[in-house]
Short mmCIF file of C-alpha atoms in Angstrom, two decimals:
data_model
loop_
_atom_site.label_atom_id
_atom_site.label_comp_id
_atom_site.label_asym_id
_atom_site.label_seq_id
_atom_site.Cartn_x
_atom_site.Cartn_y
_atom_site.Cartn_z
CA UNK A 1 244.35 108.66 97.93
CA UNK A 2 247.47 106.77 99.08
CA UNK A 3 249.90 105.62 96.41
CA UNK A 4 249.35 102.06 95.21
CA UNK A 5 251.78 99.51 96.54
CA UNK A 6 253.09 96.16 95.37
CA UNK A 7 253.49 94.92 98.92
CA UNK A 8 250.67 92.46 99.61
CA UNK A 9 250.74 93.01 103.39
CA UNK A 10 250.41 96.77 102.94
CA UNK A 11 247.64 96.25 100.39
CA UNK A 12 245.85 94.06 102.92
CA UNK A 13 246.11 96.81 105.52
CA UNK A 14 248.89 95.27 107.58
CA UNK A 15 252.14 97.07 106.79
CA UNK A 16 255.14 95.23 108.18
CA UNK A 17 258.25 96.44 109.90
CA UNK A 18 261.51 95.75 108.10
CA UNK A 19 262.30 92.99 110.60
CA UNK A 20 258.92 91.36 110.05
CA UNK A 21 259.30 91.65 106.31
CA UNK A 22 262.65 89.87 106.46
CA UNK A 23 261.39 87.09 108.71
CA UNK A 24 258.26 86.53 106.63
CA UNK A 25 259.96 86.41 103.24
CA UNK A 26 260.50 82.64 103.23
CA UNK A 27 257.14 81.64 104.78
CA UNK A 28 255.31 84.02 102.44
CA UNK A 29 256.94 82.23 99.52
CA UNK A 30 255.95 78.86 101.01
CA UNK A 31 252.40 80.10 101.40
CA UNK A 32 252.31 81.36 97.83
CA UNK A 33 253.25 77.86 96.65
CA UNK A 34 250.39 76.39 98.71
CA UNK A 35 247.94 78.96 97.34
CA UNK A 36 249.06 78.24 93.80
CA UNK A 37 248.35 74.58 94.43
CA UNK A 38 244.87 75.49 95.65
CA UNK A 39 244.17 77.73 92.65
CA UNK A 40 245.40 75.05 90.25
CA UNK A 41 243.62 72.23 92.05
CA UNK A 42 240.23 73.82 92.42
CA UNK A 43 239.29 73.87 88.77
CA UNK A 44 236.41 75.86 87.33
CA UNK A 45 232.70 75.44 87.04
CA UNK A 46 232.20 73.74 90.38
CA UNK A 47 228.68 73.62 91.81
CA UNK A 48 227.59 76.19 94.32
CA UNK A 49 227.62 73.80 97.29
CA UNK A 50 231.28 73.82 98.18
CA UNK A 51 231.43 71.63 101.27
CA UNK A 52 228.84 69.81 103.31
CA UNK A 53 230.07 68.89 106.78
CA UNK A 54 228.90 65.48 107.95
CA UNK A 55 226.16 66.86 110.15
CA UNK A 56 222.50 65.98 110.03
CA UNK A 57 219.83 68.68 109.63
CA UNK A 58 219.32 70.67 112.76
CA UNK A 59 215.98 71.29 114.44
CA UNK B 1 252.05 57.18 145.72
CA UNK B 2 250.32 54.37 143.85
CA UNK B 3 250.61 53.54 140.17
CA UNK B 4 248.48 55.59 137.81
CA UNK B 5 245.27 53.75 136.93
CA UNK B 6 243.41 54.17 133.69
CA UNK B 7 239.98 55.76 133.91
CA UNK B 8 238.34 52.37 133.39
CA UNK B 9 240.45 50.78 136.15
CA UNK B 10 239.79 53.65 138.53
CA UNK B 11 236.06 53.57 137.77
CA UNK B 12 235.86 49.87 138.57
CA UNK B 13 237.79 50.35 141.79
CA UNK B 14 235.70 53.35 142.84
CA UNK B 15 232.50 51.42 142.15
CA UNK B 16 233.84 48.55 144.26
CA UNK B 17 234.74 51.02 147.06
CA UNK B 18 238.35 49.86 146.86
CA UNK B 19 239.63 53.22 145.57
CA UNK B 20 238.86 56.50 147.23
CA UNK B 21 238.29 59.49 144.91
CA UNK B 22 240.03 61.58 147.57
CA UNK B 23 243.13 59.38 147.48
CA UNK B 24 243.05 59.34 143.69
CA UNK B 25 242.89 63.12 143.55
CA UNK B 26 245.60 63.43 146.20
CA UNK B 27 247.88 61.20 144.14
CA UNK B 28 247.27 63.31 141.03
CA UNK B 29 247.95 66.55 142.88
CA UNK B 30 251.10 64.99 144.30
CA UNK B 31 252.32 64.25 140.80
CA UNK B 32 251.49 67.79 139.72
CA UNK B 33 253.51 69.19 142.63
CA UNK B 34 256.45 66.91 141.81
CA UNK B 35 256.47 67.19 138.01
CA UNK B 36 254.99 70.57 137.13
CA UNK B 37 258.26 72.47 137.63
CA UNK B 38 259.70 70.34 134.83
CA UNK B 39 256.74 69.69 132.56
CA UNK B 40 254.81 73.01 132.62
CA UNK B 41 251.58 71.18 131.82
CA UNK B 42 249.29 73.43 133.88
CA UNK B 43 248.61 77.14 133.55
CA UNK B 44 246.04 77.22 136.38
CA UNK B 45 245.81 74.64 139.13
CA UNK B 46 242.48 74.37 140.93
CA UNK B 47 243.65 71.96 143.61
CA UNK B 48 241.58 73.12 146.57
CA UNK B 49 238.33 73.10 144.64
CA UNK B 50 239.26 69.70 143.16
CA UNK B 51 239.95 68.21 146.60
CA UNK B 52 236.67 69.57 147.92
CA UNK B 53 234.86 68.07 144.93
CA UNK B 54 236.63 64.75 145.50
CA UNK B 55 235.51 64.70 149.15
CA UNK B 56 231.93 65.44 148.07
CA UNK B 57 232.10 62.77 145.37
CA UNK B 58 233.40 60.22 147.83
CA UNK B 59 230.59 60.89 150.29
CA UNK B 60 227.99 60.72 147.53
CA UNK B 61 229.43 57.55 145.99
CA UNK B 62 229.60 55.83 149.39
CA UNK B 63 225.94 56.74 149.88
CA UNK B 64 224.44 56.30 146.39
CA UNK B 65 227.08 54.59 144.24
CA UNK B 66 228.81 56.25 141.28
CA UNK B 67 226.94 58.16 138.56
CA UNK B 68 228.99 56.35 135.95
CA UNK B 69 232.57 55.64 134.92
CA UNK B 70 233.75 59.26 135.15
CA UNK B 71 232.54 59.81 138.71
CA UNK B 72 235.46 60.98 140.84
CA UNK B 73 237.95 60.93 137.94
CA UNK B 74 240.57 63.74 137.87
CA UNK B 75 240.64 65.56 134.54
CA UNK B 76 241.74 68.98 133.30
CA UNK B 77 241.02 71.24 130.38
CA UNK B 78 243.05 72.87 127.64
CA UNK B 79 243.32 76.60 128.22
CA UNK B 80 241.06 77.48 125.32
CA UNK B 81 238.18 75.67 127.06
CA UNK B 82 236.12 77.74 129.51
CA UNK B 83 235.91 76.58 133.12
CA UNK B 84 233.74 78.94 135.17
CA UNK B 85 235.78 80.94 137.66
CA UNK B 86 239.13 80.20 136.04
CA UNK B 87 241.03 82.25 133.46
CA UNK B 88 240.82 81.29 129.80
CA UNK B 89 243.94 82.85 128.34
CA UNK B 90 244.69 80.58 125.38
CA UNK B 91 248.23 81.03 126.74
CA UNK B 92 248.30 84.50 125.17
CA UNK B 93 249.02 87.96 126.54
CA UNK B 94 245.94 89.01 124.53
CA UNK B 95 243.57 87.26 126.97
CA UNK B 96 245.37 87.78 130.28
CA UNK B 97 242.69 88.63 132.84
CA UNK B 98 239.88 86.91 130.90
CA UNK B 99 237.99 84.86 133.50
CA UNK B 100 235.31 82.48 132.26
CA UNK B 101 231.84 83.01 133.68
CA UNK B 102 230.38 79.70 132.54
CA UNK B 103 231.60 76.23 131.69
CA UNK B 104 232.17 75.12 128.13
CA UNK B 105 229.72 72.42 127.03
CA UNK B 106 232.35 69.69 127.32
CA UNK B 107 233.34 70.85 130.81
CA UNK B 108 229.73 70.91 131.96
CA UNK B 109 229.03 67.47 130.54
CA UNK B 110 232.12 65.87 132.07
CA UNK B 111 231.29 67.49 135.41
CA UNK B 112 227.71 66.22 135.24
CA UNK B 113 229.18 62.76 134.71
CA UNK B 114 231.19 63.24 137.90
CA UNK B 115 234.64 64.06 136.50
CA UNK B 116 236.56 66.55 138.63
CA UNK B 117 238.54 69.34 137.00
CA UNK B 118 242.00 69.92 138.39
CA UNK B 119 242.57 73.06 136.34
CA UNK B 120 243.67 74.46 133.01
CA UNK B 121 246.34 73.05 130.76
CA UNK B 122 249.02 74.61 128.59
CA UNK B 123 248.21 75.12 124.93
CA UNK B 124 250.09 76.59 122.05
CA UNK B 125 249.00 80.21 121.77
CA UNK B 126 245.36 80.23 120.62
CA UNK B 127 245.85 76.56 119.74
CA UNK B 128 248.27 77.28 116.91
CA UNK B 129 251.46 79.04 117.80
CA UNK B 130 254.12 76.92 119.37
CA UNK B 131 256.33 75.95 120.95
CA UNK B 132 256.75 79.57 122.03
CA UNK B 133 258.99 80.93 124.76
CA UNK B 134 257.56 84.45 124.78
CA UNK B 135 254.08 83.73 126.17
CA UNK B 136 252.79 84.32 129.72
CA UNK B 137 253.67 80.71 130.57
CA UNK B 138 256.38 78.36 129.21
CA UNK B 139 255.64 75.54 126.76
CA UNK B 140 254.83 72.08 128.06
CA UNK B 141 257.56 69.45 128.03
CA UNK B 142 257.36 65.82 127.00
CA UNK B 143 257.26 63.47 130.03
CA UNK B 144 259.21 60.85 128.09
CA UNK B 145 262.09 63.30 127.89
CA UNK B 146 261.58 66.90 129.02
CA UNK B 147 264.12 68.14 126.50
CA UNK B 148 261.70 67.10 123.81
CA UNK B 149 258.55 68.52 122.26
CA UNK B 150 255.02 67.40 123.14
CA UNK B 151 253.62 68.46 119.77
CA UNK B 152 250.66 70.77 119.91
CA UNK B 153 248.52 72.44 120.33
CA UNK B 154 247.02 70.33 123.15
CA UNK B 155 250.50 70.18 124.61
CA UNK B 156 249.66 70.44 128.30
CA UNK B 157 247.00 67.76 127.99
CA UNK B 158 249.54 65.43 126.40
CA UNK B 159 252.10 66.07 129.13
CA UNK B 160 249.62 65.90 132.03
CA UNK B 161 247.95 62.67 130.94
CA UNK B 162 251.18 60.88 130.03
CA UNK B 163 252.71 61.75 133.40
CA UNK B 164 249.61 60.76 135.38
CA UNK B 165 248.82 64.23 136.68
CA UNK B 166 245.30 63.60 135.40
CA UNK B 167 243.62 60.55 133.88
CA UNK B 168 242.17 62.36 130.88
CA UNK B 169 241.78 65.82 129.46
CA UNK B 170 240.32 67.94 126.73
CA UNK B 171 242.05 68.76 123.50
CA UNK B 172 241.04 70.52 120.35
CA UNK B 173 242.05 69.52 116.85
CA UNK B 174 241.98 71.82 113.83
CA UNK B 175 244.88 70.28 111.92
CA UNK B 176 246.04 67.56 114.30
CA UNK B 177 246.19 69.18 117.74
CA UNK B 178 244.74 66.17 119.57
CA UNK B 179 246.38 63.48 117.49
CA UNK B 180 249.84 65.08 117.43
CA UNK B 181 250.32 65.35 121.21
CA UNK B 182 248.74 61.92 121.65
CA UNK B 183 251.29 60.51 119.21
CA UNK B 184 254.35 62.21 120.69
CA UNK B 185 253.34 61.62 124.31
CA UNK B 186 252.36 57.94 123.91
CA UNK B 187 248.61 58.38 124.41
CA UNK B 188 245.34 57.68 122.72
CA UNK B 189 243.50 60.68 121.35
CA UNK B 190 240.46 60.98 119.14
CA UNK B 191 239.29 63.74 116.88
CA UNK B 192 235.63 62.81 116.67
CA UNK B 193 233.35 63.31 113.70
CA UNK B 194 232.76 67.00 113.04
CA UNK B 195 229.59 67.91 114.89
CA UNK B 196 229.65 65.13 117.49
CA UNK B 197 231.11 67.24 120.34
CA UNK B 198 230.00 70.88 120.63
CA UNK B 199 232.61 73.63 120.68
CA UNK B 200 230.48 75.93 122.85
CA UNK B 201 232.75 77.79 125.26
CA UNK B 202 235.92 76.90 123.35
CA UNK B 203 238.06 79.63 121.78
CA UNK B 204 237.91 79.05 118.02
CA UNK B 205 240.85 78.65 115.69
CA UNK B 206 239.16 77.78 112.37
CA UNK B 207 235.45 77.13 112.69
CA UNK B 208 235.01 74.74 109.81
CA UNK B 209 237.82 72.47 110.99
CA UNK B 210 237.75 72.82 114.80
CA UNK B 211 236.95 69.66 116.76
CA UNK B 212 236.94 69.03 120.52
CA UNK B 213 237.90 65.62 121.86
CA UNK B 214 239.71 63.72 124.59
CA UNK B 215 243.24 62.50 125.21
CA UNK B 216 243.77 59.63 127.63
CA UNK B 217 246.13 56.74 128.31
CA UNK B 218 243.95 54.17 126.51
CA UNK B 219 241.38 54.02 123.74
CA UNK B 220 238.83 52.72 126.24
CA UNK B 221 239.35 55.83 128.36
CA UNK B 222 238.90 58.01 125.27
CA UNK B 223 235.62 56.24 124.57
CA UNK B 224 234.38 56.90 128.11
CA UNK B 225 235.30 60.58 127.90
CA UNK B 226 233.91 61.02 124.40
CA UNK B 227 230.64 59.35 125.35
CA UNK B 228 230.11 61.93 128.08
CA UNK B 229 231.06 64.87 125.83
CA UNK B 230 229.03 63.95 122.74
CA UNK B 231 225.63 65.28 121.83
CA UNK B 232 223.85 68.18 120.22
CA UNK B 233 224.17 71.71 121.57
CA UNK B 234 222.16 74.38 119.75
CA UNK B 235 224.67 77.03 120.83
CA UNK B 236 227.25 75.56 118.43
CA UNK B 237 226.07 75.91 114.83
CA UNK B 238 228.42 73.08 113.87
CA UNK B 239 226.85 70.68 116.36
CA UNK B 240 224.76 67.94 114.79
CA UNK B 241 221.25 67.16 116.03
CA UNK B 242 221.36 63.41 115.88
CA UNK B 243 221.32 60.63 118.44
CA UNK B 244 224.57 60.00 120.28
CA UNK B 245 225.94 56.58 119.40
CA UNK B 246 226.87 54.09 122.08
CA UNK B 247 230.65 54.42 121.96
CA UNK B 248 231.46 52.15 124.87
CA UNK B 249 229.46 48.95 125.12
CA UNK B 250 230.67 47.53 121.79
CA UNK B 251 234.33 48.33 122.40
CA UNK B 252 235.27 44.71 122.93
CA UNK B 253 233.66 43.59 119.70
CA UNK B 254 236.95 43.15 117.88
CA UNK B 255 237.74 43.73 114.22
CA UNK B 256 236.71 40.44 112.68
CA UNK B 257 235.10 41.17 109.34
CA UNK B 258 236.23 44.80 109.19
CA UNK B 259 237.97 45.97 106.04
CA UNK B 260 241.02 48.11 106.71
CA UNK B 261 242.76 50.14 104.03
CA UNK B 262 246.40 51.04 104.57
CA UNK B 263 247.07 54.45 103.02
CA UNK B 264 250.68 53.49 102.46
CA UNK B 265 251.46 56.32 100.08
CA UNK B 266 250.58 58.87 102.78
CA UNK B 267 253.44 57.78 105.06
CA UNK B 268 255.87 56.10 102.66
CA UNK B 269 255.78 58.26 99.52
CA UNK B 270 253.95 61.54 100.12
CA UNK B 271 256.07 61.94 103.25
CA UNK B 272 258.59 59.52 104.68
CA UNK B 273 257.93 58.72 108.31
CA UNK B 274 260.55 57.28 110.64
CA UNK B 275 261.44 53.59 110.40
CA UNK B 276 259.89 52.90 113.81
CA UNK B 277 256.66 54.61 112.81
CA UNK B 278 256.56 52.57 109.61
CA UNK B 279 257.24 49.35 111.48
CA UNK B 280 254.44 50.19 113.90
CA UNK B 281 251.95 50.62 111.04
CA UNK B 282 253.08 47.40 109.35
CA UNK B 283 252.82 45.52 112.65
CA UNK B 284 249.35 46.99 113.31
CA UNK B 285 248.23 45.88 109.84
CA UNK B 286 249.55 42.39 110.56
CA UNK B 287 247.81 42.26 113.93
CA UNK B 288 244.52 43.46 112.47
CA UNK B 289 244.80 40.67 109.92
CA UNK B 290 245.44 38.11 112.64
CA UNK B 291 242.37 39.38 114.48
CA UNK B 292 240.19 38.69 111.47
CA UNK B 293 240.12 41.97 109.57
CA UNK B 294 240.88 42.06 105.87
CA UNK B 295 243.73 44.45 105.25
CA UNK B 296 244.85 45.87 101.92
CA UNK B 297 246.50 48.98 100.55
CA UNK B 298 244.29 51.77 99.25
CA UNK B 299 245.05 54.94 97.32
CA UNK B 300 243.71 58.36 98.21
CA UNK B 301 244.61 61.70 96.63
CA UNK B 302 248.17 62.70 97.58
CA UNK B 303 248.66 64.13 101.05
CA UNK B 304 249.69 67.49 99.59
CA UNK B 305 246.29 67.79 97.90
CA UNK B 306 244.71 67.80 101.37
CA UNK B 307 247.43 69.92 102.93
CA UNK B 308 247.11 72.90 100.58
CA UNK B 309 243.38 73.59 101.08
CA UNK B 310 243.69 72.62 104.76
CA UNK B 311 246.37 75.22 105.42
CA UNK B 312 244.53 77.80 103.31
CA UNK B 313 241.33 77.40 105.28
CA UNK B 314 243.13 77.24 108.61
CA UNK B 315 245.02 80.46 107.89
CA UNK B 316 242.04 82.22 106.39
CA UNK B 317 239.63 81.36 109.17
CA UNK B 318 242.19 81.96 111.92
CA UNK B 319 242.89 85.37 110.43
CA UNK B 320 239.18 86.15 110.52
CA UNK B 321 239.10 85.18 114.22
CA UNK B 322 242.10 87.37 115.05
CA UNK B 323 242.01 90.25 112.53
CA UNK B 324 240.75 92.78 115.08
CA UNK B 325 243.50 91.96 117.56
CA UNK B 326 246.14 91.83 114.83
CA UNK B 327 245.10 95.36 113.88
CA UNK B 328 244.92 96.76 117.38
CA UNK B 329 247.42 94.88 119.58
CA UNK B 330 249.66 92.89 117.30
CA UNK B 331 252.61 93.27 119.67
CA UNK B 332 250.89 91.20 122.35
CA UNK B 333 251.04 87.98 120.37
CA UNK B 334 254.01 85.69 120.64
CA UNK B 335 256.24 85.98 117.63
CA UNK B 336 255.30 82.65 116.09
CA UNK B 337 251.54 83.14 116.09
CA UNK B 338 251.83 86.83 115.16
CA UNK B 339 253.75 85.96 112.03
CA UNK B 340 251.43 83.10 111.08
CA UNK B 341 248.43 85.37 111.48
CA UNK B 342 250.04 88.07 109.36
CA UNK B 343 250.35 85.52 106.58
CA UNK B 344 246.60 85.08 106.87
CA UNK B 345 246.21 88.62 105.55
CA UNK B 346 247.32 87.26 102.19
CA UNK B 347 244.42 84.81 101.91
CA UNK B 348 241.72 86.08 99.56
CA UNK B 349 238.13 85.12 98.99
CA UNK B 350 239.22 83.41 95.79
CA UNK B 351 241.61 81.22 97.80
CA UNK B 352 238.94 80.29 100.33
CA UNK B 353 236.42 79.27 97.67
CA UNK B 354 239.07 77.34 95.75
CA UNK B 355 240.07 75.53 98.94
CA UNK B 356 236.46 74.66 99.74
CA UNK B 357 235.99 73.32 96.22
CA UNK B 358 239.02 71.11 96.66
CA UNK B 359 237.73 70.10 100.06
CA UNK B 360 234.44 68.87 98.67
CA UNK B 361 236.16 66.89 95.95
CA UNK B 362 238.62 65.38 98.44
CA UNK B 363 235.81 64.38 100.81
CA UNK B 364 234.05 62.69 97.90
CA UNK B 365 237.25 60.90 96.88
CA UNK B 366 237.78 59.56 100.40
CA UNK B 367 234.12 58.59 100.61
CA UNK B 368 234.43 56.63 97.38
CA UNK B 369 237.39 54.66 98.70
CA UNK B 370 235.56 54.06 101.98
CA UNK B 371 232.71 52.32 100.23
CA UNK B 372 235.11 49.38 100.10
CA UNK B 373 236.93 49.75 103.41
CA UNK B 374 235.66 50.53 106.91
CA UNK B 375 238.83 52.10 108.25
CA UNK B 376 241.95 53.82 107.02
CA UNK B 377 245.34 53.13 108.62
CA UNK B 378 248.32 55.44 108.34
CA UNK B 379 250.76 57.39 110.49
CA UNK B 380 249.77 60.04 113.01
CA UNK B 381 253.14 61.81 113.05
CA UNK B 382 256.47 61.73 111.25
CA UNK B 383 258.26 59.99 114.09
CA UNK B 384 259.45 60.54 117.62
CA UNK B 385 259.31 63.95 119.26
CA UNK B 386 262.11 66.32 118.24
CA UNK B 387 264.00 68.35 120.81
CA UNK B 388 261.85 71.30 121.83
CA UNK B 389 264.60 73.73 120.83
CA UNK B 390 264.88 72.19 117.36
CA UNK B 391 261.31 72.53 116.15
CA UNK B 392 261.11 74.31 112.79
CA UNK B 393 258.42 76.96 113.29
CA UNK B 394 257.49 76.82 109.61
CA UNK B 395 257.43 73.03 109.28
CA UNK B 396 253.67 73.15 108.73
CA UNK B 397 254.27 75.19 105.58
CA UNK B 398 257.04 72.90 104.31
CA UNK B 399 255.82 69.35 104.89
CA UNK B 400 252.33 67.96 104.30
CA UNK B 401 250.45 67.12 107.47
CA UNK B 402 249.41 63.52 108.11
CA UNK B 403 246.47 64.62 110.23
CA UNK B 404 244.83 67.52 108.38
CA UNK B 405 243.07 65.36 105.76
CA UNK B 406 240.53 64.27 108.36
CA UNK B 407 239.95 67.82 109.59
CA UNK B 408 238.99 68.67 106.04
CA UNK B 409 236.67 65.70 105.63
CA UNK B 410 235.31 65.76 109.19
CA UNK B 411 235.86 62.01 109.63
CA UNK B 412 236.70 60.53 113.05
CA UNK B 413 240.42 59.87 113.45
CA UNK B 414 242.20 58.22 116.34
CA UNK B 415 245.84 58.11 117.36
CA UNK B 416 247.10 55.06 119.24
CA UNK B 417 250.63 54.56 120.47
CA UNK B 418 252.41 51.72 118.66
CA UNK B 419 255.47 51.55 120.91
CA UNK B 420 258.76 53.34 121.31
CA UNK B 421 261.21 54.33 118.61
CA UNK B 422 264.97 54.23 118.46
CA UNK B 423 265.22 57.27 120.70
CA UNK B 424 263.04 55.76 123.41
CA UNK B 425 260.12 58.06 122.62
CA UNK B 426 256.62 57.08 121.48
CA UNK B 427 255.51 56.49 117.90
CA UNK B 428 251.92 56.02 116.78
CA UNK B 429 249.40 54.85 114.24
CA UNK B 430 246.31 56.71 113.05
CA UNK B 431 242.95 55.09 112.29
CA UNK B 432 240.18 56.99 110.50
CA UNK B 433 236.61 55.91 109.91
CA UNK B 434 233.57 57.08 108.03
CA UNK B 435 231.71 60.11 109.43
CA UNK B 436 229.59 59.09 112.42
CA UNK B 437 231.37 55.77 112.74
CA UNK B 438 233.43 56.83 115.73
CA UNK B 439 232.37 53.61 117.40
CA UNK B 440 234.12 51.52 114.73
CA UNK B 441 237.29 53.59 115.04
CA UNK B 442 237.34 53.18 118.81
CA UNK B 443 236.56 49.46 118.61
CA UNK B 444 239.47 48.86 116.24
CA UNK B 445 241.81 51.00 118.31
CA UNK B 446 240.85 49.14 121.46
CA UNK B 447 241.36 45.77 119.76
CA UNK B 448 244.80 46.90 118.62
CA UNK B 449 245.74 48.07 122.10
CA UNK B 450 244.81 44.69 123.57
CA UNK B 451 247.19 42.80 121.29
CA UNK B 452 249.86 45.49 121.25
CA UNK B 453 250.13 45.07 125.00
CA UNK B 454 250.34 47.53 127.83
CA UNK B 455 252.91 50.31 127.76
CA UNK B 456 254.87 51.53 130.74
CA UNK B 457 254.29 55.13 131.74
CA UNK B 458 257.19 57.52 131.29
CA UNK B 459 259.22 58.34 134.37
CA UNK B 460 260.23 61.98 133.94
#
């Protein structure tokens, strides 16, 4: 079994090159802030229907 | 070469036999030949087939009269939209050599209405990755100033319509990709209600937020193009089986009695748009009031509350579309899209469900406000187009988007040019309506255009 890693890209199955890791450091931090906003904003105990697009029933 | 007509003007002239579809197409091809080396709007030009189709249309129209307002009208399609016999590359090395074997639904419907395709138009890579300089073809340039950005991702459509290479074209809009180029290129562009126009034959970016719609010089032209594109298609699971509204005949009905809510905090507090953009919105609100609408400020959830789930879903769904290619041929992507897609690997199921929960609540919040107003008015973009070499590739992760709220909610949203800013480049307003009230959005946009006055075309 491979050793566990703290790197989220490697954990997700997409190991980065050093150059990619450097370039993605800032945007990954920006994304983490967005995801934190989503986690905080979603709340708990929501009903199972999560989004209904404005489309009528189909035949 | 004659001045560029709108679709409505050309249709009237063709019906009156005072404009030849062949001459119209020849003029458009002439502009392509003159301007394409600067603007890079096209990735595949289908000039011979278009001229042949124009000759056939002319003979048929002389014999039988036109099929409708799109008969003989030169159009073109974003390069994520399949046109049989032409490559669909999404402007990516990944899809080089991919030739479409059938028309996308929107292509087929426009062709059945008589519109003639002149070819395929530049897009940001897979409708999300630009402006990039490492793709098979260069990015489109803004006809108002070729040193400047068109916005994206329907960048070639924006450039080609604004410069008169075509009279209208297809765009797609997942976070603003119709409304952004329409705003920065001085056009009208509508993201219709989710489900009104099928996405069949269109390369997906994020299924739950992808919309197909037109860009054109005027709102009336957008209405004509949207009318022909709308309607159920069982091949698209997101396509709604409901009657197509009449988007055209009520266009001149004005705005008297409509209630318009200005979402001032979107463009003044949540983000700060340029002074010219702000003046354009204020002037539009004043004009709507003069035309008989009641106009007042309304409050929606902050823009960032829409932006966070919007970006999460966009990244998560786009990653699902591309995961196989990211695993197997990552190096073929342009750098910008490759890095955005890699970020998508960090999106979890928990994030997606949380974003969808927020989405439902946000849609309900907007719906509640829209019980008391018929339309929302705000900005479509931050301001004039930046220089193409000064676009921050991560801006979408730093600044809330003015357009993505209506991708989340699925409401119709229209960009209309409000004039030129301090730099001589276009600025724009955005009008959004209730789901399935595309007609109201178009009617208000058309009324605004009439009092705003005609705009001169750019002269690149």
